Each structure stands twice: as structure tokens, then as C-alpha cells.
XYZ file of C-alpha atoms in Angstrom:
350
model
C 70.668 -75.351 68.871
C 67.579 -74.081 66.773
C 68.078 -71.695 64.015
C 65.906 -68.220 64.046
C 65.039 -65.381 62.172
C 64.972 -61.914 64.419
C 63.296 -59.088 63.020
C 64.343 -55.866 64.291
C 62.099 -52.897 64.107
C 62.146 -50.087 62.024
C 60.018 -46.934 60.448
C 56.280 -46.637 60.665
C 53.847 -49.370 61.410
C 53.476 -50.745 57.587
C 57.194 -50.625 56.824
C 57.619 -53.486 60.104
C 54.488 -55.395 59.035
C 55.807 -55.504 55.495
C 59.006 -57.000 56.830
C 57.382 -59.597 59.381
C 55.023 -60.701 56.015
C 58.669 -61.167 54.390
C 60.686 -62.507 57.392
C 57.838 -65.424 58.026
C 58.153 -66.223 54.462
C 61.625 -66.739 54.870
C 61.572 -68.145 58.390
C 59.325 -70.844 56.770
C 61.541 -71.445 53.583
C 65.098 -71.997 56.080
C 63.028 -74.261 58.917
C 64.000 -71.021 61.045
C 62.455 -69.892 64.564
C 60.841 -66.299 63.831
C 61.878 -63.856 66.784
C 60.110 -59.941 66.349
C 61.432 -57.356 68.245
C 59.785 -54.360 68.115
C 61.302 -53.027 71.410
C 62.149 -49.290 69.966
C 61.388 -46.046 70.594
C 58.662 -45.749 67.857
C 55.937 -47.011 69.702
C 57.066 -47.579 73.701
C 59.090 -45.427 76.139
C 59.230 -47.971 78.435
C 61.701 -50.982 76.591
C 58.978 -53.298 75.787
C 57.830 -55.180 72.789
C 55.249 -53.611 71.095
C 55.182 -56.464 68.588
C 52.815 -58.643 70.687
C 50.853 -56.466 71.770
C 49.449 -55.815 68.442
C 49.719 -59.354 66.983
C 49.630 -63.484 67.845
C 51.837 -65.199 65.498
C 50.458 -68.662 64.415
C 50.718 -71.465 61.875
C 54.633 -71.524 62.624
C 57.457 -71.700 65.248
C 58.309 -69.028 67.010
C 59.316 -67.459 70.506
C 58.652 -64.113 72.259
C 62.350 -63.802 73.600
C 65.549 -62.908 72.090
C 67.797 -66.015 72.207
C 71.677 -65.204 73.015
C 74.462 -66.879 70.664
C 77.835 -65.997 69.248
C 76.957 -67.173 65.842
C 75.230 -64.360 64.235
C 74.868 -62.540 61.604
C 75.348 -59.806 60.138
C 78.582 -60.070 62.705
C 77.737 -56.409 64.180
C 74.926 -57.454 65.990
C 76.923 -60.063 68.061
C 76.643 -58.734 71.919
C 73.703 -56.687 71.379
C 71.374 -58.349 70.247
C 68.980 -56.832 72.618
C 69.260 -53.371 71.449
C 67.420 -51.758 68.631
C 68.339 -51.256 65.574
C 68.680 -47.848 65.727
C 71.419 -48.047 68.319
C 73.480 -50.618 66.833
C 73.197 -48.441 63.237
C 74.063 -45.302 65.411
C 77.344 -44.628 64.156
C 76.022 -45.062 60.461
C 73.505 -42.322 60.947
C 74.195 -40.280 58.495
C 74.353 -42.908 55.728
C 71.028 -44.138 56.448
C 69.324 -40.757 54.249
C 71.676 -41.333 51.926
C 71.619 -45.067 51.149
C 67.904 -45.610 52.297
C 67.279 -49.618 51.606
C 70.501 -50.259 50.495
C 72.108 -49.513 54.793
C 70.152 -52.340 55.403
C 73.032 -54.632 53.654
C 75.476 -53.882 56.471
C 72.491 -54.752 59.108
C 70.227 -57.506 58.120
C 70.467 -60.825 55.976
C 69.928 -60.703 52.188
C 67.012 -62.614 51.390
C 68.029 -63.704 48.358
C 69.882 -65.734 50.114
C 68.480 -68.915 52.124
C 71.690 -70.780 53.102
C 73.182 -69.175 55.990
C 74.757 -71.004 58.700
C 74.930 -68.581 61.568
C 72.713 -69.565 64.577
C 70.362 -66.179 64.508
C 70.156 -64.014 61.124
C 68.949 -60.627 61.326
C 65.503 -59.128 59.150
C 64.492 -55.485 59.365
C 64.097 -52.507 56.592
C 61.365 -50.463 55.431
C 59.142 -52.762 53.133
C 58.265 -56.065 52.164
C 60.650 -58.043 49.712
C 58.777 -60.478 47.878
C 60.406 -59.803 44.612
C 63.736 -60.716 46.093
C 62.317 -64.195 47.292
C 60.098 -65.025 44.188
C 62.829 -67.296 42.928
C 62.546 -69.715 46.046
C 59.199 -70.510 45.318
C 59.173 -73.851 44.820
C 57.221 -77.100 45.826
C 55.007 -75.906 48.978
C 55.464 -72.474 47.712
C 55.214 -72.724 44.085
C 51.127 -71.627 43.954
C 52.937 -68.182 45.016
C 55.661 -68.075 41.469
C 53.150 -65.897 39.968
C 50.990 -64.312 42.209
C 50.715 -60.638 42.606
C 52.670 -59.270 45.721
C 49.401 -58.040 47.061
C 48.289 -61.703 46.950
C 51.118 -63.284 48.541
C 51.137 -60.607 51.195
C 47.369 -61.146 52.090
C 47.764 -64.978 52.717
C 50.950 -64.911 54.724
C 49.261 -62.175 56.840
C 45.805 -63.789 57.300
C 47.436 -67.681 57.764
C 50.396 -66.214 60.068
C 49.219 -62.961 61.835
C 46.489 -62.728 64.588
C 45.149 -59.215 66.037
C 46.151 -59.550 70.056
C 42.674 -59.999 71.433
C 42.644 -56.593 72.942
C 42.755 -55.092 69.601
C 40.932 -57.854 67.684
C 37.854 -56.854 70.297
C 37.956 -53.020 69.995
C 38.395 -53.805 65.923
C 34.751 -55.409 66.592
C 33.377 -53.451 69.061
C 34.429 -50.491 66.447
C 32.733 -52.161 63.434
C 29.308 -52.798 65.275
C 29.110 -49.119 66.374
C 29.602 -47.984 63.514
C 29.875 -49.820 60.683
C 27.214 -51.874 60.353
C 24.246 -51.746 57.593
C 26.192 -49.527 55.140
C 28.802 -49.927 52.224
C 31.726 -47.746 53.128
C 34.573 -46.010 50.708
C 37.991 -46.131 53.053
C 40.191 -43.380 52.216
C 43.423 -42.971 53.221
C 45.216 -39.392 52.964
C 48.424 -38.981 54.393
C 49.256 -34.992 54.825
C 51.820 -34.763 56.975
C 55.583 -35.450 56.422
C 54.839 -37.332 53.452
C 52.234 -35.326 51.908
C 50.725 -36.878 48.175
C 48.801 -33.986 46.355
C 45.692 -33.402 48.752
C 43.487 -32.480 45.295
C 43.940 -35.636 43.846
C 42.733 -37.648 47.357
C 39.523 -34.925 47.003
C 38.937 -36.226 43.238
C 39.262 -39.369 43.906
C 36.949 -39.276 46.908
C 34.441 -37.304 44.544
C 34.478 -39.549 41.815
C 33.675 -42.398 44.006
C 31.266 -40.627 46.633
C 29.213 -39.888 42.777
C 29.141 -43.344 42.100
C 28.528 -44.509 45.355
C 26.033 -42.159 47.003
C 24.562 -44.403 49.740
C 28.099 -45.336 50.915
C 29.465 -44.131 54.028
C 33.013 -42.616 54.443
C 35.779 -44.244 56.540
C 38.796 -41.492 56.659
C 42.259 -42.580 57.963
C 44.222 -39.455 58.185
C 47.349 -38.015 60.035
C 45.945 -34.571 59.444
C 43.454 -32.864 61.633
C 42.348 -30.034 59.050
C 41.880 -32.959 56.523
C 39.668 -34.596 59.261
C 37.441 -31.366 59.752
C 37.511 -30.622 56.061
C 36.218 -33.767 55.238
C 33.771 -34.099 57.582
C 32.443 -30.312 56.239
C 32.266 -31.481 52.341
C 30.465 -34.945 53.442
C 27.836 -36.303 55.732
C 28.317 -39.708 56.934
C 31.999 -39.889 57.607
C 33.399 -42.300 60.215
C 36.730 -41.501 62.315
C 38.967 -43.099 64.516
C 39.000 -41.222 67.747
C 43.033 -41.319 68.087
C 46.115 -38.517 68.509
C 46.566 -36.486 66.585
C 49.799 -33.687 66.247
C 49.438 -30.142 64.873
C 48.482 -30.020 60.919
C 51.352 -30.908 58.733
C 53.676 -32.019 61.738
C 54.679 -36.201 61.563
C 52.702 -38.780 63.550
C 55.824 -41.040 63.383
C 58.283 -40.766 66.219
C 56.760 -37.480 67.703
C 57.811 -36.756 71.090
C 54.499 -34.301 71.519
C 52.392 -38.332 71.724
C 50.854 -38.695 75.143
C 51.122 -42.637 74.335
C 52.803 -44.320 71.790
C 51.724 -47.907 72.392
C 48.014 -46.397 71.978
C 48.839 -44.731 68.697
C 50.230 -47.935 67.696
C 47.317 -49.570 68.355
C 45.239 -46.926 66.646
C 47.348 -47.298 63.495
C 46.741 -50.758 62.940
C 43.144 -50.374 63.782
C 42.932 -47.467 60.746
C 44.720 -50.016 58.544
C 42.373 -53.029 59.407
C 39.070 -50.984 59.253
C 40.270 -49.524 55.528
C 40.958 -53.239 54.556
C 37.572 -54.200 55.033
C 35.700 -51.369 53.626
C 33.688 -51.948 50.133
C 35.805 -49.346 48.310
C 39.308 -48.015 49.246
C 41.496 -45.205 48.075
C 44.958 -45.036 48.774
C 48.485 -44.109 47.549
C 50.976 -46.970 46.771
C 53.766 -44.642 47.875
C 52.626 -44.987 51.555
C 53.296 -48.455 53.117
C 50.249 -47.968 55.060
C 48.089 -47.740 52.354
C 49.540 -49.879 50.080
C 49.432 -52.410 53.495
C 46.153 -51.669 53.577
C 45.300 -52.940 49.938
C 46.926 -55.840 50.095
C 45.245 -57.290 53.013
C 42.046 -55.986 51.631
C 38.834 -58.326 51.988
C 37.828 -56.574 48.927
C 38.315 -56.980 45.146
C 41.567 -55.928 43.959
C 38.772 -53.819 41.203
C 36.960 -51.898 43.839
C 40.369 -50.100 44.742
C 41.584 -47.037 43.371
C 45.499 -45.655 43.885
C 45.666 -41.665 43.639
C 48.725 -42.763 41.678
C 46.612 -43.187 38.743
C 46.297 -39.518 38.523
C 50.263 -38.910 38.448
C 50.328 -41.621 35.603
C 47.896 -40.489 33.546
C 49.836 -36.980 34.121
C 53.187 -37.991 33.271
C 51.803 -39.572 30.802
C 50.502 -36.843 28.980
C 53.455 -34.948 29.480
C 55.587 -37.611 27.617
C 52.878 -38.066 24.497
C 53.532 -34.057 24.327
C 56.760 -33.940 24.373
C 56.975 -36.796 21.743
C 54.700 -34.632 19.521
C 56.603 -31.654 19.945
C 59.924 -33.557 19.055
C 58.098 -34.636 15.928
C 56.902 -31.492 15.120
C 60.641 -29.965 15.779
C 61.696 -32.779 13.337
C 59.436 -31.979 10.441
C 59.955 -28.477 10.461
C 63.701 -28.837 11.081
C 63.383 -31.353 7.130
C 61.248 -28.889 6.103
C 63.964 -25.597 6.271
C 66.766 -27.806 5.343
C 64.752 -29.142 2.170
C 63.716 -25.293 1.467
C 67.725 -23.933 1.854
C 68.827 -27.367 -0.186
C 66.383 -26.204 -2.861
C 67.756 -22.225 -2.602
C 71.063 -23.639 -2.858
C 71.816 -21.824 0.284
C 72.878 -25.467 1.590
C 74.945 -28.243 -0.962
C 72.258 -31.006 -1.994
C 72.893 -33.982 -0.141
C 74.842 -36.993 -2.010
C 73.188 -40.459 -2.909
């Protein structure tokens, strides 16, 4: 029997495209069949595989359907395969908040290691783990020892990953409406149950609309009074028409979403149009942004993370407080020296 790789589902869009970028990786490295199974309730009510509807894999073997064995692992998944991962985890629920990542140990394979001899291994978590396989690149893979994770990530996604025609053509069709004849900034503000500081998106966006003035705006948002303040402060700004829930509410897993398998489709249209603009702002602390980076056709120099901003800030705040230790530390010599020399305190010995 063949040996696969079946990726189970989990979290928003980004987190399960970061782990199919890993889990082909891997699938290639152990000569396994790749298997994705994004048959949840985050993007269908209706048990079907979102997966390929979104995305052709290519350049390796794999199968749409869920192959049934007794050698699996991790061993909890034997009998149900076929479930998601959600309901197999169910009884671990509350750990999940707790251990983030790390409940992942009990469900899916560790990468680090390539020499397991079940039948099927399980893949899923919340983000890419490239760091975790850097040490297995060798001989086909060794061009990839030191590249950047954002480099590694682009070319298995562009040699592996096809849109599904449907979406690859409304991707187009999008692009010639709309985009055509203009440099565009992409920005990418997140403002709902995540929510990064909304000023610093605004500065950033400022800064670059100032050094940019003939570029148009592309603005991927899960906030509708973002969307309408945006469009107020700037002319030129391009939207996705898409659902949208009430400002500050979650996009992810809300039960108010006429269609799920359209707002799936929407999301990886807003993270395909911001990889191709000229200029893209994002936060690295959102795996759709930070997807949307990596798979960039642009310079790695014409982005710009928000995070700067917090750096630069805690930054600051550390050069102050290591001035105002020093400060503390001269005068503290400086009364010590003054009592020594009152002979209110003994003079120290040599």
C-alpha cells in the first residue's frame, strides 16, 4: 500500500494554506501521497471539501479521497478518519486555548520527524513549519538551507498550488476591471477579533499614499467601518465586493454568513489580489497577511509590516529604561560616595 500525508483542516484560510505549503514539503521529502481535507465547518455546511474548490494540486502525487487503513497515526485518528479535526479533538476542547500549537502533538505528526512507518500520518495546525523542517534540507532541497521562510513558502506554493479555474478566472476577470493601468498599495487591516492598532495601519497607509501619489488603493478588510472610512480619507480605492459581519464581530466561523464556501473564495481572492499589488502593508501577526507577503510577486523591499511601528516602540521603551537604570546607578554612587565622605557610611576596604 502507498504511504500519504492527510492534512486536516483547521483555523482561518492562511493558517490551512500555511500547513498544505508545509505538509507538501514533507509529503515530498517521505515519497508520501498528499491527501487535504478541508471538509469542516469553517467554510461548508454541507460536508464537502472546500480544499478543491479553491486549489489544483500539481507537480506531485496526490488523491482527492481519504484512503481507509488501520495503520495510522497519531493512533486517535484510527476509525475516523473521515471526521474533522475538530470532532476527533472534541473532548480536548478546553486544552486547545490553553496549549495553542503545542495540542497539535496529541493530533498530527511532528515534522521533525520524517521516518514514520504508519500507512497515513496526520498534518494540521495553525501555521506553516518551515523552521522545524530546515534540517532535512538536503540534496534536491538543499537551495532551500538558507532561504528566508517567505522564499521557501512562495516556491512550494507557486510550483505545487493552482487557483481552481473558477477562482483563477474571477481573479482575472477582477484584475482587468479594475486593476489595470495603475500601481496599487495593498493594505491589509484586520479589525475584528484580532484587531492590530488601527492608527498604525492609517500611518502606514499615509506614509506610503505620500510617496506614492498616483497609486491606487487595494483594501482587504474584515471591517465594514474601516471599508467606508477608507474609502472617505482616499479616492481611488478598490474593494472586494464580499460579506461582511457587523463592525468588530469575527469573519471566521460566523454563523450570521449567508455562504461560507463564497467567503472562502473571497478570502483567497483578497489574499491573491494583495500579493500582486506594487506595494503591500500588512501585519506579520495575521497569517493572512503574512500569507500574503510571502507569495508576493513583489520585492520583499516594497513591503512594509505595521510591526515596524511596535518595534521601533518597544524599542524606545527599552533604550529608556536602560537610561533611567543608568541614571538610578550614578546617582545611587553618587549619595553613597557623598555619605562615605560624611562618614555617615564606613569607607569601603581595598
Amino acid at each position: 500500500m502507498s504511504k500519504y500525508l492527510l492534512v486536516k483542516g483547521v483555523a482561518g484560510l492562511g493558517n490551512r494554506i500555511f500547513v498544505v505549503i508545509t505538509a507538501i514539503l514533507y509529503a515530498r521529502m517521505t515519497d508520501r501521497t498528499l491527501v487535504v481535507d478541508w471538509t469542516d465547518n469553517a467554510y461548508t455546511t454541507r460536508k464537502a471539501n472546500v480544499f478543491p474548490q479553491l486549489f489544483e494540486l500539481k507537480n506531485l502525487s496526490h488523491v482527492d479521497q481519504i484512503i481507509e487503513s488501520e495503520s495510522v497515526h497519531p493512533n486517535v485518528w484510527k476509525h475516523c478518519l473521515d471526521q474533522a479535526i475538530s470532532e476527533v479533538m472534541a473532548n480536548d476542547s478546553k486544552l486547545v486555548k490553553a496549549m495553542g500549537q503545542g495540542i497539535f502533538r496529541k493530533y498530527a505528526c511532528d515534522v521533525r520527524r520524517l521516518n514514520y512507518s504508519e500507512d497515513i500520518v496526520i498534518a494540521s495546525g495553525y501555521d506553516e513549519e518551515i523552521e522545524d523542517l530546515r534540517p532535512h534540507f538536503k540534496s534536491e532541497y538543499a537551495h532551500l538551507k538558507k532561504a528566508t521562510k517567505g522564499t521557501i513558502a512562495n516556491e512550494v506554493f507557486y510550483e505545487h498550488l493552482n487557483l481552481a479555474p473558477p477562482v483563477r478566472d474571477r481573479l482575472e476577470t477582477f484584475k482587468a476591471a479594475h486593476m489595470q493601468g495603475h500601481k496599487f498599495i495593498g493594505i491589509h487591516i484586520r479589525q475584528s477579533d484580532k484587531s492590530v492598532s488601527y492608527g498604525w495601519y492609517k500611518k502606514a497607509l499615509a506614509e506610503h499614499v505620500g510617496r506614492y501619489p498616483d497609486a491606487h488603493i487595494f483594501l482587504a478588510t474584515d471591517n465594514r467601518n474601516v471599508e467606508c472610512e477608507i474609502n472617505e480619507l482616499y479616492e481611488n480605492v478598490i474593494v472586494l465586493d464580499k460579506w461582511l459581519p457587523m463592525p468588530g464581530v469575527a469573519v471566521h466561523k460566523n454563523t450570521e454568513c449567508p455562504d461560507l464556501e463564497e467567503h472562502a473564495v473571497t478570502a483567497l481572492l483578497d489574499i491573491c489580489l494583495l500579493a500582486t499589488c506594487d506595494y503591500l502593508i500588512f501585519s506579520r501577526t495575521t497569517s493572512f497577511g503574512r500569507l500574503a507577503s510571502y507569495i508576493s510577486t513583489q520585492p520583499v523591499s516594497q513591503h512594509f509590516d505595521i510591526e515596524t511601528y511596535y518595534d521601533q516602540h518597544r524599542k524606545s521603551i527599552g533604550e529608556r529604561a536602560i537610561i533611567l537604570r543608568n541614571k538610578i546607578d550614578r546617582n545611587v554612587k553618587y549619595v553613597l560616595a557623598w555619605l562615605r565622605l560624611k562618614g555617615i557610611l564606613p569607607h569601603r576596604r581595598s
